mmCIF file of C-alpha atoms and ligand atoms in Angstrom:
data_model
loop_
_atom_site.group_PDB
_atom_site.id
_atom_site.type_symbol
_atom_site.label_atom_id
_atom_site.label_comp_id
_atom_site.label_asym_id
_atom_site.label_seq_id
_atom_site.Cartn_x
_atom_site.Cartn_y
_atom_site.Cartn_z
ATOM 1 C CA MET A 746 0.000 0.000 0.000
ATOM 2 C CA ASN A 747 1.489 3.371 -0.978
ATOM 3 C CA ALA A 748 0.122 5.426 1.917
ATOM 4 C CA ASP A 749 1.233 9.000 2.584
ATOM 5 C CA LEU A 750 -0.431 10.364 5.703
ATOM 6 C CA HIS A 751 1.175 13.777 6.225
ATOM 7 C CA CYS A 752 1.557 16.664 3.761
ATOM 8 C CA HIS A 753 0.738 20.366 3.377
ATOM 9 C CA SER A 754 -1.145 22.656 1.011
ATOM 10 C CA THR A 755 -1.500 26.451 0.642
ATOM 11 C CA VAL A 756 -4.093 26.238 3.437
ATOM 12 C CA SER A 757 -1.013 26.214 5.704
ATOM 13 C CA ASP A 758 2.606 26.384 4.524
ATOM 14 C CA GLY A 759 2.625 24.098 1.487
ATOM 15 C CA TRP A 760 3.312 25.502 -1.998
ATOM 16 C CA LEU A 761 0.495 23.672 -3.854
ATOM 17 C CA ASP A 762 -3.222 24.173 -3.382
ATOM 18 C CA PRO A 763 -5.189 21.153 -2.072
ATOM 19 C CA GLU A 764 -6.252 20.070 -5.568
ATOM 20 C CA ALA A 765 -2.672 20.186 -6.868
ATOM 21 C CA VAL A 766 -1.426 18.218 -3.847
ATOM 22 C CA VAL A 767 -3.889 15.428 -4.605
ATOM 23 C CA ARG A 768 -3.061 15.459 -8.343
ATOM 24 C CA ARG A 769 0.649 15.205 -7.597
ATOM 25 C CA ALA A 770 0.045 12.378 -5.096
ATOM 26 C CA ALA A 771 -2.028 10.473 -7.668
ATOM 27 C CA ALA A 772 0.672 10.949 -10.333
ATOM 28 C CA ASN A 773 3.234 9.586 -7.850
ATOM 29 C CA GLY A 774 1.136 6.445 -7.246
ATOM 30 C CA VAL A 775 -0.209 7.304 -3.790
ATOM 31 C CA GLU A 776 -3.145 5.009 -2.978
ATOM 32 C CA LEU A 777 -4.094 6.428 0.427
ATOM 33 C CA LEU A 778 -3.525 10.130 1.155
ATOM 34 C CA ALA A 779 -4.082 12.410 4.147
ATOM 35 C CA LEU A 780 -3.730 16.188 3.834
ATOM 36 C CA THR A 781 -2.505 17.479 7.220
ATOM 37 C CA ASP A 782 -2.264 21.267 7.193
ATOM 38 C CA HIS A 783 -1.001 22.999 10.343
ATOM 39 C CA ASP A 784 -3.903 23.767 12.722
ATOM 40 C CA GLU A 785 -6.357 23.996 9.759
ATOM 41 C CA ILE A 786 -8.837 21.690 8.057
ATOM 42 C CA GLY A 787 -10.053 24.153 5.399
ATOM 43 C CA GLY A 788 -8.439 22.200 2.536
ATOM 44 C CA LEU A 789 -10.083 18.853 3.243
ATOM 45 C CA GLU A 790 -13.274 19.376 1.294
ATOM 46 C CA GLN A 791 -11.501 20.250 -1.962
ATOM 47 C CA ALA A 792 -8.832 17.585 -1.488
ATOM 48 C CA SER A 793 -11.342 14.812 -0.765
ATOM 49 C CA ARG A 794 -13.442 15.774 -3.802
ATOM 50 C CA VAL A 795 -10.456 15.678 -6.157
ATOM 51 C CA ALA A 796 -9.222 12.424 -4.599
ATOM 52 C CA ALA A 797 -12.606 10.818 -5.271
ATOM 53 C CA GLU A 798 -12.451 11.968 -8.919
ATOM 54 C CA LEU A 799 -8.973 10.463 -9.298
ATOM 55 C CA GLY A 800 -9.670 7.215 -7.419
ATOM 56 C CA VAL A 801 -7.246 7.988 -4.578
ATOM 57 C CA ARG A 802 -8.482 6.972 -1.138
ATOM 58 C CA PHE A 803 -8.475 10.035 1.114
ATOM 59 C CA VAL A 804 -8.289 10.437 4.896
ATOM 60 C CA ASP A 805 -9.085 13.718 6.635
ATOM 61 C CA GLY A 806 -6.011 15.009 8.464
ATOM 62 C CA VAL A 807 -4.543 17.878 10.463
ATOM 63 C CA GLU A 808 -1.191 18.622 12.161
ATOM 64 C CA ILE A 809 -1.759 20.340 15.508
ATOM 65 C CA SER A 810 0.927 22.495 17.155
ATOM 66 C CA THR A 811 1.494 21.705 20.838
ATOM 67 C CA SER A 812 3.966 22.763 23.529
ATOM 68 C CA PHE A 813 5.729 20.260 25.769
ATOM 69 C CA CYS A 814 8.824 20.792 27.964
ATOM 70 C CA GLY A 815 9.728 23.975 26.077
ATOM 71 C CA GLU A 816 9.632 22.262 22.678
ATOM 72 C CA THR A 817 6.989 22.452 19.931
ATOM 73 C CA ILE A 818 5.556 18.981 19.277
ATOM 74 C CA HIS A 819 3.308 18.234 16.312
ATOM 75 C CA ILE A 820 0.376 15.854 16.727
ATOM 76 C CA VAL A 821 -1.241 14.582 13.533
ATOM 77 C CA GLY A 822 -4.937 13.696 13.583
ATOM 78 C CA LEU A 823 -6.296 11.231 11.016
ATOM 79 C CA GLY A 824 -9.758 10.020 10.051
ATOM 80 C CA PHE A 825 -11.819 12.350 12.273
ATOM 81 C CA ASP A 826 -15.232 13.914 11.711
ATOM 82 C CA ARG A 827 -14.280 17.251 10.192
ATOM 83 C CA THR A 828 -17.542 18.857 11.377
ATOM 84 C CA HIS A 829 -16.983 17.981 15.049
ATOM 85 C CA PRO A 830 -17.425 21.151 17.171
ATOM 86 C CA VAL A 831 -14.766 20.210 19.757
ATOM 87 C CA LEU A 832 -12.078 19.813 17.097
ATOM 88 C CA ILE A 833 -13.185 22.932 15.186
ATOM 89 C CA ALA A 834 -13.112 25.055 18.362
ATOM 90 C CA GLY A 835 -9.749 23.651 19.433
ATOM 91 C CA LEU A 836 -8.133 24.390 16.071
ATOM 92 C CA ARG A 837 -9.577 27.902 16.079
ATOM 93 C CA GLN A 838 -8.011 28.457 19.515
ATOM 94 C CA VAL A 839 -4.572 27.264 18.312
ATOM 95 C CA ARG A 840 -4.724 29.445 15.177
ATOM 96 C CA SER A 841 -5.795 32.495 17.178
ATOM 97 C CA GLY A 842 -2.325 32.811 18.706
ATOM 98 C CA ARG A 843 -0.554 32.947 15.353
ATOM 99 C CA ASP A 844 -1.194 36.608 14.482
ATOM 100 C CA ALA A 845 0.305 37.947 17.703
ATOM 101 C CA ARG A 846 3.217 35.529 17.327
ATOM 102 C CA ALA A 847 3.860 36.674 13.745
ATOM 103 C CA LEU A 848 3.946 40.301 14.994
ATOM 104 C CA ARG A 849 6.503 39.314 17.649
ATOM 105 C CA ILE A 850 8.645 37.460 15.081
ATOM 106 C CA SER A 851 8.539 40.527 12.836
ATOM 107 C CA ALA A 852 9.488 42.833 15.745
ATOM 108 C CA ALA A 853 12.370 40.510 16.676
ATOM 109 C CA LEU A 854 13.665 40.584 13.088
ATOM 110 C CA GLU A 855 13.332 44.381 13.069
ATOM 111 C CA MET A 856 15.829 44.459 15.961
ATOM 112 C CA VAL A 857 18.471 42.891 13.692
ATOM 113 C CA GLY A 858 17.738 45.248 10.821
ATOM 114 C CA ILE A 859 15.233 43.221 8.819
ATOM 115 C CA HIS A 860 12.338 45.597 8.193
ATOM 116 C CA ASP A 861 8.675 44.809 7.559
ATOM 117 C CA ALA A 862 9.175 41.051 7.626
ATOM 118 C CA LEU A 863 5.519 40.426 8.454
ATOM 119 C CA ALA A 864 4.352 42.192 5.299
ATOM 120 C CA GLY A 865 6.841 40.068 3.354
ATOM 121 C CA ALA A 866 5.748 36.835 5.041
ATOM 122 C CA ARG A 867 2.114 37.648 4.291
ATOM 123 C CA GLN A 868 2.933 37.752 0.581
ATOM 124 C CA PHE A 869 3.708 34.042 0.851
ATOM 125 C CA ALA A 870 0.779 33.083 3.105
ATOM 126 C CA ARG A 871 -2.230 32.203 0.944
ATOM 127 C CA ASN A 872 -4.254 31.720 4.132
ATOM 128 C CA PRO A 873 -4.061 34.955 6.167
ATOM 129 C CA ALA A 874 -5.033 33.058 9.349
ATOM 130 C CA LEU A 875 -2.018 30.807 9.027
ATOM 131 C CA VAL A 876 1.285 32.683 8.925
ATOM 132 C CA SER A 877 4.061 30.198 9.688
ATOM 133 C CA ARG A 878 7.804 30.543 10.143
ATOM 134 C CA ALA A 879 8.089 28.951 6.697
ATOM 135 C CA HIS A 880 6.475 32.083 5.200
ATOM 136 C CA PHE A 881 9.003 34.331 6.961
ATOM 137 C CA ALA A 882 11.782 32.092 5.678
ATOM 138 C CA ARG A 883 10.523 32.311 2.077
ATOM 139 C CA HIS A 884 10.349 36.093 2.326
ATOM 140 C CA LEU A 885 13.948 36.344 3.591
ATOM 141 C CA VAL A 886 15.098 34.170 0.677
ATOM 142 C CA ALA A 887 13.096 36.205 -1.866
ATOM 143 C CA ALA A 888 14.531 39.424 -0.382
ATOM 144 C CA GLY A 889 18.047 38.092 -0.986
ATOM 145 C CA ILE A 890 18.914 38.105 2.736
ATOM 146 C CA MET A 891 19.611 34.351 2.875
ATOM 147 C CA PRO A 892 20.247 31.761 0.133
ATOM 148 C CA ASP A 893 17.623 29.180 1.100
ATOM 149 C CA VAL A 894 14.915 28.366 3.618
ATOM 150 C CA ARG A 895 17.041 25.936 5.616
ATOM 151 C CA THR A 896 19.720 28.610 6.126
ATOM 152 C CA VAL A 897 17.089 31.140 7.265
ATOM 153 C CA PHE A 898 15.918 28.707 9.942
ATOM 154 C CA ASP A 899 19.478 28.000 11.080
ATOM 155 C CA HIS A 900 20.382 31.713 11.305
ATOM 156 C CA TYR A 901 17.130 33.361 12.375
ATOM 157 C CA LEU A 902 14.132 31.195 13.232
ATOM 158 C CA VAL A 903 15.184 28.495 15.712
ATOM 159 C CA ARG A 904 15.628 28.890 19.472
ATOM 160 C CA GLY A 905 18.611 31.053 20.329
ATOM 161 C CA LYS A 906 18.478 32.939 17.009
ATOM 162 C CA PRO A 907 17.281 36.541 16.660
ATOM 163 C CA GLY A 908 13.882 35.899 15.013
ATOM 164 C CA PHE A 909 12.805 33.130 17.379
ATOM 165 C CA VAL A 910 10.018 33.899 19.849
ATOM 166 C CA GLU A 911 8.559 31.636 22.516
ATOM 167 C CA HIS A 912 4.946 30.647 21.984
ATOM 168 C CA GLU A 913 2.497 28.550 23.981
ATOM 169 C CA TRP A 914 0.503 26.237 21.691
ATOM 170 C CA ALA A 915 -2.068 23.649 22.824
ATOM 171 C CA SER A 916 -1.107 20.985 25.375
ATOM 172 C CA ILE A 917 -0.484 17.355 24.328
ATOM 173 C CA GLU A 918 -3.685 16.393 26.176
ATOM 174 C CA GLU A 919 -5.786 19.079 24.454
ATOM 175 C CA ALA A 920 -4.677 18.241 20.912
ATOM 176 C CA THR A 921 -4.936 14.478 21.429
ATOM 177 C CA GLY A 922 -8.289 14.896 23.159
ATOM 178 C CA TRP A 923 -9.765 17.015 20.335
ATOM 179 C CA ILE A 924 -8.736 14.421 17.746
ATOM 180 C CA CYS A 925 -10.156 11.548 19.820
ATOM 181 C CA ALA A 926 -13.378 13.467 20.531
ATOM 182 C CA ALA A 927 -13.873 13.817 16.778
ATOM 183 C CA GLY A 928 -13.404 10.050 16.332
ATOM 184 C CA GLY A 929 -9.903 10.291 14.851
ATOM 185 C CA ILE A 930 -6.544 8.656 15.519
ATOM 186 C CA ALA A 931 -3.764 10.805 17.036
ATOM 187 C CA VAL A 932 -0.205 10.256 15.803
ATOM 188 C CA ILE A 933 3.069 11.832 17.010
ATOM 189 C CA ALA A 934 4.623 13.527 13.946
ATOM 190 C CA HIS A 935 8.352 13.191 13.058
ATOM 191 C CA PRO A 936 9.443 12.248 16.622
ATOM 192 C CA ALA A 937 13.162 12.356 15.794
ATOM 193 C CA ARG A 938 12.987 16.113 15.170
ATOM 194 C CA TYR A 939 12.356 17.123 18.790
ATOM 195 C CA ARG A 940 15.195 18.246 21.009
ATOM 196 C CA LEU A 941 14.120 16.353 24.132
ATOM 197 C CA SER A 942 16.150 14.358 26.649
ATOM 198 C CA SER A 943 15.390 10.631 26.565
ATOM 199 C CA ALA A 944 13.496 11.023 29.867
ATOM 200 C CA ASN A 945 11.327 13.792 28.386
ATOM 201 C CA LEU A 946 10.779 11.809 25.174
ATOM 202 C CA ALA A 947 9.533 8.891 27.289
ATOM 203 C CA LEU A 948 7.306 11.324 29.200
ATOM 204 C CA LEU A 949 5.933 12.658 25.899
ATOM 205 C CA PHE A 950 4.905 9.133 24.855
ATOM 206 C CA ASP A 951 3.472 8.448 28.354
ATOM 207 C CA ARG A 952 1.302 11.553 28.285
ATOM 208 C CA PHE A 953 0.286 11.108 24.646
ATOM 209 C CA ILE A 954 -0.815 7.495 25.224
ATOM 210 C CA ALA A 955 -2.588 8.366 28.493
ATOM 211 C CA ALA A 956 -4.538 11.042 26.562
ATOM 212 C CA GLY A 957 -5.692 8.464 23.989
ATOM 213 C CA GLY A 958 -2.917 8.776 21.384
ATOM 214 C CA GLU A 959 -2.368 5.629 19.342
ATOM 215 C CA GLY A 960 0.200 6.204 16.607
ATOM 216 C CA VAL A 961 3.694 7.415 15.733
ATOM 217 C CA GLU A 962 5.321 8.365 12.446
ATOM 218 C CA VAL A 963 8.014 5.722 12.062
ATOM 219 C CA VAL A 964 8.744 6.475 8.409
ATOM 220 C CA SER A 965 8.918 10.243 7.819
ATOM 221 C CA GLY A 966 10.467 12.472 5.190
ATOM 222 C CA ALA A 967 12.165 14.112 8.174
ATOM 223 C CA HIS A 968 13.772 10.847 9.434
ATOM 224 C CA SER A 969 17.025 9.148 8.532
ATOM 225 C CA GLU A 970 17.053 5.339 8.315
ATOM 226 C CA ASP A 971 18.634 5.146 11.784
ATOM 227 C CA GLU A 972 15.884 7.366 13.179
ATOM 228 C CA MET A 973 13.274 5.192 11.443
ATOM 229 C CA ARG A 974 14.715 2.090 13.153
ATOM 230 C CA ARG A 975 14.798 3.867 16.509
ATOM 231 C CA PHE A 976 11.100 4.778 16.363
ATOM 232 C CA ALA A 977 10.136 1.374 14.946
ATOM 233 C CA THR A 978 11.548 -0.062 18.194
ATOM 234 C CA ILE A 979 9.551 2.450 20.256
ATOM 235 C CA ALA A 980 6.366 1.618 18.284
ATOM 236 C CA ARG A 981 6.900 -2.092 19.112
ATOM 237 C CA GLN A 982 7.657 -1.434 22.784
ATOM 238 C CA ARG A 983 4.692 0.899 23.224
ATOM 239 C CA GLY A 984 2.248 -1.059 21.038
ATOM 240 C CA LEU A 985 1.683 1.970 18.789
ATOM 241 C CA LEU A 986 0.291 2.044 15.265
ATOM 242 C CA ALA A 987 2.950 3.065 12.720
ATOM 243 C CA SER A 988 2.499 5.812 10.137
ATOM 244 C CA ARG A 989 4.308 6.609 6.877
ATOM 245 C CA ALA A 990 4.517 10.257 5.951
ATOM 246 C CA SER A 991 6.448 12.445 3.502
ATOM 247 C CA ASP A 992 5.611 15.786 5.247
ATOM 248 C CA PHE A 993 5.748 17.205 1.703
ATOM 249 C CA HIS A 994 5.538 21.026 1.454
ATOM 250 C CA GLY A 995 6.726 21.556 -2.134
ATOM 251 C CA GLU A 996 9.447 20.290 -4.429
ATOM 252 C CA GLN A 997 11.701 23.281 -3.641
ATOM 253 C CA GLU A 998 11.720 22.560 0.094
ATOM 254 C CA SER A 999 11.032 18.893 0.733
ATOM 255 C CA PRO A 1000 13.617 16.107 0.590
ATOM 256 C CA VAL A 1001 10.950 13.439 -0.029
ATOM 257 C CA ASP A 1002 8.142 13.758 -2.590
ATOM 258 C CA LEU A 1003 4.546 12.619 -2.017
ATOM 259 C CA GLY A 1004 4.362 8.829 -1.769
ATOM 260 C CA CYS A 1005 8.136 8.398 -2.060
ATOM 261 C CA CYS A 1006 9.015 7.374 1.529
ATOM 262 C CA ASN A 1007 10.509 4.010 2.427
ATOM 263 C CA PRO A 1008 8.063 1.222 3.295
ATOM 264 C CA LEU A 1009 7.188 0.537 6.930
ATOM 265 C CA PRO A 1010 8.963 -2.400 8.604
ATOM 266 C CA SER A 1011 6.655 -5.308 7.844
ATOM 267 C CA ASP A 1012 6.084 -6.429 11.455
ATOM 268 C CA LEU A 1013 4.575 -3.084 12.528
ATOM 269 C CA THR A 1014 0.817 -2.485 12.484
ATOM 270 C CA PRO A 1015 0.163 0.305 9.987
ATOM 271 C CA VAL A 1016 -2.118 3.085 11.162
ATOM 272 C CA TRP A 1017 -4.127 2.603 7.940
ATOM 273 C CA SER A 1018 -5.254 -0.834 9.187
ATOM 274 C CA ARG A 1019 -7.649 1.308 11.240
ATOM 275 C CA LEU A 1020 -8.496 3.813 8.510
ATOM 276 C CA CYS A 1021 -9.563 1.591 5.605
HETATM 277 P P1 LIG B 1887 5.509 27.256 12.657
HETATM 278 O O1 LIG B 1887 4.319 26.333 12.752
HETATM 279 O O2 LIG B 1887 5.109 28.639 12.281
HETATM 280 O O3 LIG B 1887 6.418 27.195 13.855
HETATM 281 O O4 LIG B 1887 6.371 26.768 11.412
HETATM 282 C C1 LIG B 1887 6.840 25.439 11.398
HETATM 283 C C2 LIG B 1887 7.145 25.066 9.963
HETATM 284 O O5 LIG B 1887 8.373 25.640 9.565
HETATM 285 C C3 LIG B 1887 7.359 23.556 9.801
HETATM 286 O O6 LIG B 1887 6.156 22.889 9.618
HETATM 287 C C4 LIG B 1887 8.179 23.524 8.546
HETATM 288 O O7 LIG B 1887 7.342 23.718 7.430
HETATM 289 C C5 LIG B 1887 9.061 24.739 8.693
HETATM 290 N N1 LIG B 1887 10.364 24.419 9.332
HETATM 291 C C6 LIG B 1887 10.612 24.255 10.644
HETATM 292 N N2 LIG B 1887 11.926 24.023 10.861
HETATM 293 C C7 LIG B 1887 12.516 24.060 9.637
HETATM 294 C C8 LIG B 1887 13.863 23.927 9.176
HETATM 295 N N3 LIG B 1887 14.889 23.716 10.034
HETATM 296 N N4 LIG B 1887 14.093 24.025 7.844
HETATM 297 C C9 LIG B 1887 13.084 24.263 6.989
HETATM 298 N N5 LIG B 1887 11.796 24.410 7.362
HETATM 299 C C10 LIG B 1887 11.518 24.311 8.677
HETATM 300 MN MN1 LIG B 1888 5.148 23.231 7.742
HETATM 301 MN MN1 LIG B 1889 5.607 19.141 11.656
HETATM 302 MN MN1 LIG B 1890 4.091 18.754 8.594
#
């Protein structure tokens, strides 16, 4: 099964609109697709309609921003009822903090001589309610300040750098609870990307599972093969469902295209065993 259960459209910080994401996935041979925009489900209707036209099975998805031990952790929700009021209200609450955060990022960049960064970032944000650091990064590249998005993050947008600002997102329990309330499956996204001690990583899994979380991205476009093996072991130890996910944002920025991840280790239980 070529399943790809994590990617982005212009509804958050992807480069392609939801229809184009689905068309690209179909052309790449994806058989089961979830669109998982950051804190937003506004692209699901269009994506699911196009997927039906193209014969691609589609799962409703979202990637919720949470805060845990000073780190931002992403929780993916899959296969929920997209009209559920608890989930809709929760996502609205998470998004509501983004405007003030974007103003603070822009003010922080102003302090190091980068003017009007928010106006520049907005040029790249198709959804005005969803300005992400990726949009700031694209603006700094377009303005000739940095050569590429990765370098912008390394120099400006990660903790300890001048354009980084602290922000309190949802809690692990809130995000997981909203997904479960809406009948979906919660999955920890790209677990190798978090800078957590091993004790805090174990605590993250404890709290996530206690809140009803059931899955982890073992294969991710953001994981090396060693990291994949590490989280395959954790999925076995914790009895978690395993997901496979490109985290595709656009061909300019993503190392792995839609549907082009490695297969899951064959002894793991795929999360799609519960979605199909
Ligand atoms: P935000 O939700 O506003 O904090 O933005 C997070 C998004 O920024 C991620 O989903 C990625 O799209 C992008 N991102 C984060 N870290 C990096 C990085 N080191 N290099 C490139 N893009 C990144
Ligand atoms: Mn993103
Ligand atoms: Mn993420
Ligand atoms: Mn993502």
